[in-house]
Coordinates of C-alpha atoms in Angstrom, one line a residue:
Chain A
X1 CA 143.7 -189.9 -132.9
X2 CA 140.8 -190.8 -134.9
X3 CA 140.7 -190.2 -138.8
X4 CA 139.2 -191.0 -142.0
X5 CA 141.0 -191.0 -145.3
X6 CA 138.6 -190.4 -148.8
X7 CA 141.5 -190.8 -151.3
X8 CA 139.4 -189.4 -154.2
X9 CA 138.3 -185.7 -154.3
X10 CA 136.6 -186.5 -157.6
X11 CA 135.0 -189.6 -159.1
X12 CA 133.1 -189.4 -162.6
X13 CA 131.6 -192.1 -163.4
X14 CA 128.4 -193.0 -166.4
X15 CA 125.7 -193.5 -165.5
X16 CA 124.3 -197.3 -165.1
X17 CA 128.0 -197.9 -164.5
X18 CA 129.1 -199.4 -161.0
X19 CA 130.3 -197.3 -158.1
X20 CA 132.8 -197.5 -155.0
X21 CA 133.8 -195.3 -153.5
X22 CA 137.1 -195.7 -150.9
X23 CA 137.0 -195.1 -147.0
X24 CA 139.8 -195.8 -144.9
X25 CA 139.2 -194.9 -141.0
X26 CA 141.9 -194.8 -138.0
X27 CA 140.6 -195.5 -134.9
X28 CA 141.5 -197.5 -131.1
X29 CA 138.4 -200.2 -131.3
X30 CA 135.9 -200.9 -133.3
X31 CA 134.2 -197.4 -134.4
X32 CA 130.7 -197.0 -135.3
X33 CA 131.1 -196.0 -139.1
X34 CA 128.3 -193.6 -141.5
X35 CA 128.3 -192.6 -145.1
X36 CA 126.5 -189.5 -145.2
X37 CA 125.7 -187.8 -148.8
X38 CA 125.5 -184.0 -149.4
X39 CA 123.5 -182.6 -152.7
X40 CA 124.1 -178.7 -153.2
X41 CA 122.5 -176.4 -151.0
X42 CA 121.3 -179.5 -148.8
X43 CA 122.3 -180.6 -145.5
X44 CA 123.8 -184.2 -144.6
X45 CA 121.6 -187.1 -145.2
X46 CA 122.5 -190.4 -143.6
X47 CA 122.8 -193.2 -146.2
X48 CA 123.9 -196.1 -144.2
X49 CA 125.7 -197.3 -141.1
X50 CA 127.2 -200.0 -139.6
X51 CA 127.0 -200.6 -135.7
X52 CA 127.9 -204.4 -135.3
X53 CA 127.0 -207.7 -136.9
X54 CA 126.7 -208.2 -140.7
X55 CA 129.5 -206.3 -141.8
X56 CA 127.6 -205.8 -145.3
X57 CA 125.0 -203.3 -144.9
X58 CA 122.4 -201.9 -146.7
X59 CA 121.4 -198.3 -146.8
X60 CA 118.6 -195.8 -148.9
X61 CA 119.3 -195.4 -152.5
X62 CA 120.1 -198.7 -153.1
X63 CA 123.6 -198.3 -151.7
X64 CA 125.8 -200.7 -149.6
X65 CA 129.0 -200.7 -148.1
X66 CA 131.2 -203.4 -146.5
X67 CA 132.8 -203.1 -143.5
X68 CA 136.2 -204.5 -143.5
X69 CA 137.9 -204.8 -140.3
X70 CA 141.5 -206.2 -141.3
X71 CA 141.8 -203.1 -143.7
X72 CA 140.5 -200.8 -141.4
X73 CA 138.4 -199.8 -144.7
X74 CA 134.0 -199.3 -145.2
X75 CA 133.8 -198.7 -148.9
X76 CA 130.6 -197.3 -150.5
X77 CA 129.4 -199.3 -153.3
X78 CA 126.3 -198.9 -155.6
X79 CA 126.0 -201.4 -158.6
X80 CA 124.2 -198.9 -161.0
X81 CA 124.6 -195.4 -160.5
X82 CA 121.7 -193.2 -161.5
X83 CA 122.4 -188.8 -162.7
X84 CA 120.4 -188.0 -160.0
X85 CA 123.2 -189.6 -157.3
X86 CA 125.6 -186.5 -158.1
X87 CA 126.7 -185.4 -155.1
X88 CA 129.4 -185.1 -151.8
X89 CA 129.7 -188.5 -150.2
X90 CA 131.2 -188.1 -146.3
X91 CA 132.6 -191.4 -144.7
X92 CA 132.5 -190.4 -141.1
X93 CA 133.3 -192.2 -137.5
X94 CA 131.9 -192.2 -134.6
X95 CA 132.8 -194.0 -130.9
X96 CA 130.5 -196.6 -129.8
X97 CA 129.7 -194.1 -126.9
X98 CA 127.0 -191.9 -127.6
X99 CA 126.4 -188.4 -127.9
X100 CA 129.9 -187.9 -129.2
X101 CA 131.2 -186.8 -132.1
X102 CA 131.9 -187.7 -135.5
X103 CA 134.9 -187.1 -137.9
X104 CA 134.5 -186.8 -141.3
X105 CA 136.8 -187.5 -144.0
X106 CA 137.0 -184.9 -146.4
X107 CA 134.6 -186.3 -148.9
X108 CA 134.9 -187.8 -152.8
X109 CA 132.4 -185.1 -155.0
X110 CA 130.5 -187.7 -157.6
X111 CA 129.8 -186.8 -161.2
X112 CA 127.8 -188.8 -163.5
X113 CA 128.1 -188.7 -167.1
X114 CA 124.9 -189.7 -169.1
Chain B
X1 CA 110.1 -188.0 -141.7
X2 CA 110.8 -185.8 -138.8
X3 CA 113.9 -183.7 -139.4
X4 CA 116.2 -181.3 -138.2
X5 CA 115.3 -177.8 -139.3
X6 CA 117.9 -174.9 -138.8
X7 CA 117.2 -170.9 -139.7
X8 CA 118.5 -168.8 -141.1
X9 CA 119.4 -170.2 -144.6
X10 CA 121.8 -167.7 -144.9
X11 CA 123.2 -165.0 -143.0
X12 CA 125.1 -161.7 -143.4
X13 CA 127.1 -160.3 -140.9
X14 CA 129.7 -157.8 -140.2
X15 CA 132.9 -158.7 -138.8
X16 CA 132.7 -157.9 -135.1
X17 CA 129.2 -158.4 -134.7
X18 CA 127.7 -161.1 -132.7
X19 CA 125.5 -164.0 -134.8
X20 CA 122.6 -166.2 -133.5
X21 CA 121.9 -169.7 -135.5
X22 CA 118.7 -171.2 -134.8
X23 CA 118.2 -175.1 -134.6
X24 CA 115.1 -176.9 -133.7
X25 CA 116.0 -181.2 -133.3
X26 CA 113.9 -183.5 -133.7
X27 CA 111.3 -183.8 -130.7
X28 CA 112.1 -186.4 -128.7
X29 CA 116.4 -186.5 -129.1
X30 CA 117.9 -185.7 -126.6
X31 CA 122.1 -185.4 -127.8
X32 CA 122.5 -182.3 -129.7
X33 CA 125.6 -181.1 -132.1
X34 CA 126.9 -178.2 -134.0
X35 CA 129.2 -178.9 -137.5
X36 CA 130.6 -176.5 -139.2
X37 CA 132.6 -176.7 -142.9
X38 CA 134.3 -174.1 -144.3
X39 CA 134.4 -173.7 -147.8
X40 CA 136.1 -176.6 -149.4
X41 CA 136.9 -178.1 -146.2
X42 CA 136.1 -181.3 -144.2
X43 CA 133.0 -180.9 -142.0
X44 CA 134.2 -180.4 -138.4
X45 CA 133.0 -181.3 -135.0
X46 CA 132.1 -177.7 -132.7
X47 CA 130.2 -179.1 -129.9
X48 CA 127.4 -181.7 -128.5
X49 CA 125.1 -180.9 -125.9
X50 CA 123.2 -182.9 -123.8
X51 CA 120.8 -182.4 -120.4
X52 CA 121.5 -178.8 -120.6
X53 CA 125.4 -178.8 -120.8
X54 CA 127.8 -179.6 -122.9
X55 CA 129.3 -182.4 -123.5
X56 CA 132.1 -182.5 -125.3
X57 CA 133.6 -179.7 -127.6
X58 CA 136.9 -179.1 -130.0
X59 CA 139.7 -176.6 -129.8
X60 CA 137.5 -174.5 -132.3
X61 CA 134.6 -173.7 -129.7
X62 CA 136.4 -171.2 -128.3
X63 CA 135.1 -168.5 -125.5
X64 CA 133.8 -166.4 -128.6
X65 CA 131.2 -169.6 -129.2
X66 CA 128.2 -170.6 -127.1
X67 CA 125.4 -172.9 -127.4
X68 CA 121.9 -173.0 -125.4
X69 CA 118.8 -174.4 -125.7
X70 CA 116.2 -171.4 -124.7
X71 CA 113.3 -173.6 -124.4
X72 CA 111.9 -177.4 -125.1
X73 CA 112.9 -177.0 -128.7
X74 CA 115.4 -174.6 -129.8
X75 CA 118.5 -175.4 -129.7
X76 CA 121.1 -172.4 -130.7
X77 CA 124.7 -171.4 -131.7
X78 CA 126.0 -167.9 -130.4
X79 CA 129.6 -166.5 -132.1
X80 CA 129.6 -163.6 -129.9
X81 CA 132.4 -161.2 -132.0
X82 CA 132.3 -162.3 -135.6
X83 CA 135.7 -163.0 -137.6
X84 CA 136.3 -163.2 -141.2
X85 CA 137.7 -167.1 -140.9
X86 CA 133.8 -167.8 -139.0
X87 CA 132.8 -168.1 -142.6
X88 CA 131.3 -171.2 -143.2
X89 CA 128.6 -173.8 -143.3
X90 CA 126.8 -174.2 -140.0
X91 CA 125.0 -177.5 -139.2
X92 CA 122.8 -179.0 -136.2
X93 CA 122.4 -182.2 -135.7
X94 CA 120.4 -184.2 -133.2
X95 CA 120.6 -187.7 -131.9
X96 CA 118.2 -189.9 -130.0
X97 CA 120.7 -190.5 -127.3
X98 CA 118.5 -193.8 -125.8
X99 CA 120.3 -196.3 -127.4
X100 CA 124.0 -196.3 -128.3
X101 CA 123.2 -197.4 -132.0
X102 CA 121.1 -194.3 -133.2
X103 CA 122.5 -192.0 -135.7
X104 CA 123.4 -188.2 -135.9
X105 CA 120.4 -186.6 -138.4
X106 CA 121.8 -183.1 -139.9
X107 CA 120.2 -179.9 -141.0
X108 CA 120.1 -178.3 -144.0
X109 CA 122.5 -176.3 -142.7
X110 CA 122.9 -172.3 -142.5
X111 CA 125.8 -170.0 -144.6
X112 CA 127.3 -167.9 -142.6
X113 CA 128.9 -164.8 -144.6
X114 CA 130.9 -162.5 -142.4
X115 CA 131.6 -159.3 -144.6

């Protein structure tokens, strides 16, 4: 069955400072993959995804993330993180077929210190 | 940007009572979803919808649930006899559908209280 692991339920990190944050999916073939970012009271906002092909993408924000197939892993990484990035971050996965659904991990909440 | 707008905000309802959420995708998708998230919990998977029926949907859209889309752009969520456990964060999403590498784009979402 298809899953995705967040292992953090909390990151805090200060702000300027460097940011990953973990994703670990399970899934029979090559999944379409999505970082999505929730700020309180909002909706889901699509930062990034990858589909195929350079398995470093870019997303809004001036986030990335790295697909890594061998570690079944698509880490979210930002190299200075600004107080206004304070939110729920949701890896999700999706089969290359579309109109079907996605599965969510359960999402690593992001603090930032000043 | 267009966007995916959903109403109410938040809702109130009694337990027992039956609950309408309104969605309106963006314009020209054509794959539609409904999420839900209960407090504190991952966001789930209810349904997708596509040329009128559904296409797929989880152990959780039960015979109390129903989707429909009434017209060219509303797309809607009926929970026909409210339960305390319905509590939760409702979301649409919408997808273009026209090529397979085009994302899911969510609501805001709409709180659903049942009292």
């Amino acid at each position: 069955a298809q899953s995705v692991t967040q292992p953090d339920i909390h990151i805090t990190v200060s702000e300027g400072a460097s940011l990953e944050l973990r994703c670990n999916y399970s899934y029979g073939a090559t999944p379409y993959l999505f970082w999505y970012v929730q700020s309180p009271g909002q909706g889901l906002q699509l930062l990034l995804k990858y589909f195929s092909g350079d398995t470093l993408v870019q997303g809004i924000k001036g986030f990335e993330a790295e697909f890594k197939r061998s570690q079944s892993s698509f880490n979210l990484r930002k190299p200075s993180v600004h107080w206004s990035d304070a939110a729920e971050y949701f890896c999700a996965v999706g089969p290359l077929e579309y109109g079907n659904k996605l599965v969510f991990g359960a999402g690593t909440i992001l603090r930032v210190k000043s | 940007e267009p966007e995916v707008t959903q109403t109410p905000s938040h809702q109130v309802t009694q337990m027992g009572q039956e609950v309408i959420l309104r969605c309106v995708p963006i314009s020209n998708h054509l794959y539609f979803y409904w999420y839900r998230q209960i407090l504190g919990q991952k966001v789930e998977f209810l349904v997708s919808f596509y040329n009128n029926e559904i296409s797929e949907k989880s152990e959780i859209f039960d015979d109390q649930f129903s989707v429909e889309r009434p017209d060219g752009s509303n797309f809607t969520l009926k929970i026909r006899s409210t339960k305390l456990e319905d509590s939760a964060m409702y979301f649409c999403a919408s997808s273009d559908g026209r090529s397979s590498n085009q994302p899911q784009h969510f609501g805001d979402g709409t709180r659903l209280s049942i009292l």
